[in-house]
Amino acid sequence: MSGRARKRGFRWALAAAAAGAVVGMTGCQPMDTGAAVKPSGGTPSHSATAGTAPVGSAGQPAGPGGACVFVKPDGAQKFGHTGWGFRITGTDRWEYGAVENPGNGLYTPPGGDIGAWHAEGSYAQMLSDMSRDAHYPGKSTHPYSRYRCTSSSTSDVNGARAMIRTVESRGFLVGIDPETGDLGSRDCLDATYDVLKAYRTRHLTPAYQTEIPNVWVETLVLWTDRALTPR
C-alpha cells in the first residue's frame, strides 16, 4: 500500500471505529436517517452536471460502453455506500450489482455472506431495481438515491464478469484483517471500483484501500450526476 493510501486508510479506519463505538455502525450497511447528504463543498448533488459525459437514448450514456455508480449517501453512517453497473458493449443491456453487507460486520471471511448480488436488464430496469433495492438481501430502509454515469470507448465485459465472481467470494473487510493483521478493505466501494476497473471504464478515478465512499464519488470527472427516486 502506498503512503498516500495508508494515510487515507488510517483516517477511514479511525472514523469507522469511532462511529462504531457510538452507534454500532459497520461496513457499507445503509441506514435510515431520513435525509440525503450533500457532497463536499455544499453544492447540490442530485442534478445533471453541465459538461459531463455524453448522453444517449433514454438518458443512458452514449455507447459503445458505459458505466454507472449508484450511491446511498446516508449509508454506513453517512460515509456512503456504492453499487455498480456497466453496459454489455454495443447493446442496450446492462449488468449491475453491489456488496450490501446486511450482517453489519467489519469482517466476513472469504465465502461468507456479504449480501453480494448482481443482475442483468435494460437501463430502465437497472435504475428501477436500484431505486427500490429490489435485490437487497433483506429489508432495506434506504434505497439508492443518486447515480453517476459515464460513456466509455473501452470495455471488457468478460473481465468485469470475472471480477464479479471474485468480489462475491472474497469476503468483507473494513480496517484490520484479523487473518493477517494488515490494514485494508474489501467493502462496497472496493467491489464497485474493482468491477468497473476490470470493465476498463474510462474516467474512473482510483479508489485507494479504505477510501471513504462519499469522498470518492465526488472525484468522478466527466460523469453525469442525477437523483434516483423509486420507479
C-alpha positions in Angstrom: 0.0 0.0 0.0 1.4 3.4 -0.9 2.0 6.1 1.8 -1.0 8.1 0.5 -3.3 5.1 0.6 -2.0 4.2 4.0 -2.8 7.7 5.4 -6.3 7.6 3.8 -6.8 4.1 5.2 -5.9 5.1 8.8 -8.3 8.1 8.6 -11.2 5.8 7.4 -10.4 3.1 9.9 -10.3 5.6 12.8 -13.6 7.2 11.6 -15.3 3.8 11.2 -14.1 2.8 14.7 -15.4 6.0 16.2 -18.8 5.7 14.6 -19.0 2.0 15.5 -18.3 2.8 19.1 -21.2 5.3 19.2 -23.9 3.5 17.2 -22.6 0.1 16.3 -22.3 1.0 12.6 -20.2 -1.3 10.4 -19.3 -1.7 6.8 -21.5 -0.5 3.9 -24.8 -1.1 5.6 -27.5 1.6 4.6 -29.0 3.4 7.5 -32.4 5.1 7.6 -31.5 8.7 8.6 -34.4 10.4 6.7 -32.3 12.8 4.6 -29.7 12.7 1.9 -26.4 14.4 2.5 -24.7 17.0 0.2 -21.3 16.3 -1.3 -18.3 18.0 0.0 -18.3 21.7 -1.0 -22.0 22.1 -0.2 -23.2 22.0 -3.9 -26.4 20.2 -4.9 -25.6 16.6 -5.6 -28.7 15.5 -7.5 -28.8 17.3 -10.8 -27.3 16.7 -14.2 -23.9 18.4 -14.3 -23.0 20.5 -17.4 -20.0 19.4 -19.4 -20.1 15.8 -18.2 -20.3 12.6 -20.2 -22.4 12.5 -23.4 -25.9 11.0 -23.0 -27.5 8.6 -25.4 -31.1 7.3 -25.8 -33.4 7.1 -22.8 -30.8 9.1 -20.8 -28.2 6.4 -20.7 -24.5 7.0 -21.6 -23.7 7.0 -25.2 -22.1 3.7 -26.4 -20.4 1.5 -27.2 -19.6 1.0 -23.5 -20.8 2.8 -20.4 -20.6 2.6 -16.6 -22.7 3.8 -13.6 -22.0 4.2 -9.9 -25.1 4.1 -7.6 -24.9 5.9 -4.3 -26.6 5.7 -0.9 -25.2 9.0 0.6 -26.5 8.1 4.1 -25.2 4.6 4.0 -22.7 3.5 6.7 -23.4 6.4 9.0 -23.0 8.9 6.1 -19.7 7.6 4.9 -21.7 6.4 1.9 -22.4 3.1 0.1 -22.0 2.3 -3.6 -23.1 -0.2 -6.2 -22.1 -0.5 -9.9 -23.5 -1.0 -13.4 -21.9 -1.5 -16.8 -23.3 -1.8 -20.4 -22.9 -5.0 -22.3 -20.8 -3.5 -25.1 -22.8 -2.4 -28.1 -26.2 -3.3 -26.7 -28.9 -1.7 -24.5 -28.4 -4.4 -21.8 -26.7 -3.7 -18.5 -25.2 -5.7 -15.7 -25.4 -4.3 -12.2 -25.0 -5.2 -8.6 -23.4 -4.5 -5.2 -22.0 -5.8 -2.0 -24.6 -4.8 0.6 -23.1 -6.3 3.8 -26.5 -6.9 5.5 -24.9 -8.5 8.5 -23.2 -5.2 9.5 -19.8 -6.8 10.3 -16.5 -5.1 9.8 -15.1 -8.5 8.8 -16.6 -11.5 7.0 -14.2 -14.3 5.9 -14.0 -15.3 2.2 -17.0 -17.4 1.3 -19.2 -15.8 3.9 -22.5 -14.0 3.4 -21.7 -10.4 2.4 -25.0 -9.7 0.6 -23.4 -9.7 -2.8 -25.8 -9.8 -5.8 -25.8 -9.0 -9.5 -28.5 -8.9 -12.2 -28.9 -8.1 -15.9 -31.6 -5.9 -17.6 -32.3 -2.8 -19.6 -31.0 0.6 -18.5 -34.5 1.5 -17.3 -34.8 -1.8 -15.3 -31.4 -1.2 -13.7 -32.5 2.2 -12.5 -35.8 0.8 -11.2 -34.1 -2.1 -9.4 -31.5 0.2 -7.8 -34.1 2.8 -6.8 -36.1 0.2 -5.0 -33.3 -2.0 -3.7 -35.1 -4.8 -5.5 -32.3 -7.3 -5.0 -31.3 -6.3 -1.5 -30.9 -9.4 0.7 -33.4 -8.5 3.4 -35.4 -5.3 4.2 -33.7 -2.1 3.1 -34.9 1.2 4.6 -32.8 3.5 2.4 -32.5 2.6 -1.3 -30.0 4.2 -3.7 -30.8 7.9 -4.2 -28.1 9.1 -6.5 -26.3 7.8 -9.6 -23.4 8.9 -11.7 -22.8 7.5 -15.2 -20.2 7.9 -18.0 -19.7 6.7 -21.5 -16.7 4.5 -22.2 -15.0 3.9 -25.6 -13.2 0.9 -23.9 -14.9 -2.0 -22.3 -14.2 -5.6 -21.2 -17.5 -7.4 -20.3 -15.8 -10.8 -19.7 -13.2 -9.1 -17.4 -15.9 -7.4 -15.4 -17.9 -10.6 -15.1 -14.8 -12.5 -13.8 -14.3 -9.7 -11.2 -17.9 -10.0 -10.1 -17.2 -13.6 -9.2 -14.1 -12.5 -7.3 -15.7 -9.8 -5.2 -18.7 -12.0 -4.4 -16.4 -14.7 -2.9 -13.6 -12.8 -1.2 -15.5 -11.8 2.0 -15.8 -8.3 3.5 -13.3 -6.1 5.4 -13.0 -2.6 6.7 -10.0 -1.9 8.9 -7.6 -4.6 10.3 -7.7 -8.0 8.7 -7.8 -10.5 11.6 -6.1 -13.1 9.5 -3.0 -11.0 8.5 -3.0 -8.0 10.9 -2.8 -5.7 7.9 -4.9 -2.6 7.3 -7.1 -3.0 4.3 -10.6 -3.2 2.8 -12.9 -5.4 0.8 -16.0 -3.3 1.0 -18.8 -2.0 -1.2 -16.5 0.7 -2.8 -13.8 -1.8 -3.5 -16.3 -4.1 -5.2 -17.7 -1.1 -7.3 -14.2 0.1 -8.3 -12.7 -3.4 -9.0 -15.6 -4.4 -11.2 -15.6 -1.1 -13.2 -11.8 -1.1 -13.5 -12.0 -4.7 -14.8 -14.5 -3.4 -17.3 -11.9 -0.8 -18.4 -14.1 2.1 -17.7 -12.9 5.5 -18.9 -12.6 8.4 -16.5 -12.5 6.1 -13.4 -10.8 7.7 -10.5 -8.6 5.3 -8.5 -10.2 4.2 -5.2 -7.5 3.7 -2.6 -7.9 1.0 0.0 -10.4 2.1 2.7 -11.3 5.2 0.8 -14.5 6.9 2.1 -17.2 6.2 -0.5 -18.8 9.6 -0.4 -15.5 11.3 -0.9 -14.5 9.1 -3.8 -17.9 9.7 -5.6 -17.1 13.4 -5.7 -13.8 12.8 -7.6 -15.5 11.3 -10.7 -14.9 13.7 -13.6 -16.9 13.5 -16.8 -19.7 11.6 -15.1 -23.3 12.7 -15.0 -24.9 13.3 -11.6 -28.6 12.6 -11.1 -31.1 11.9 -8.4 -32.5 8.4 -8.3 -36.1 8.1 -7.0 -38.2 4.9 -6.7 -39.6 4.0 -10.1 
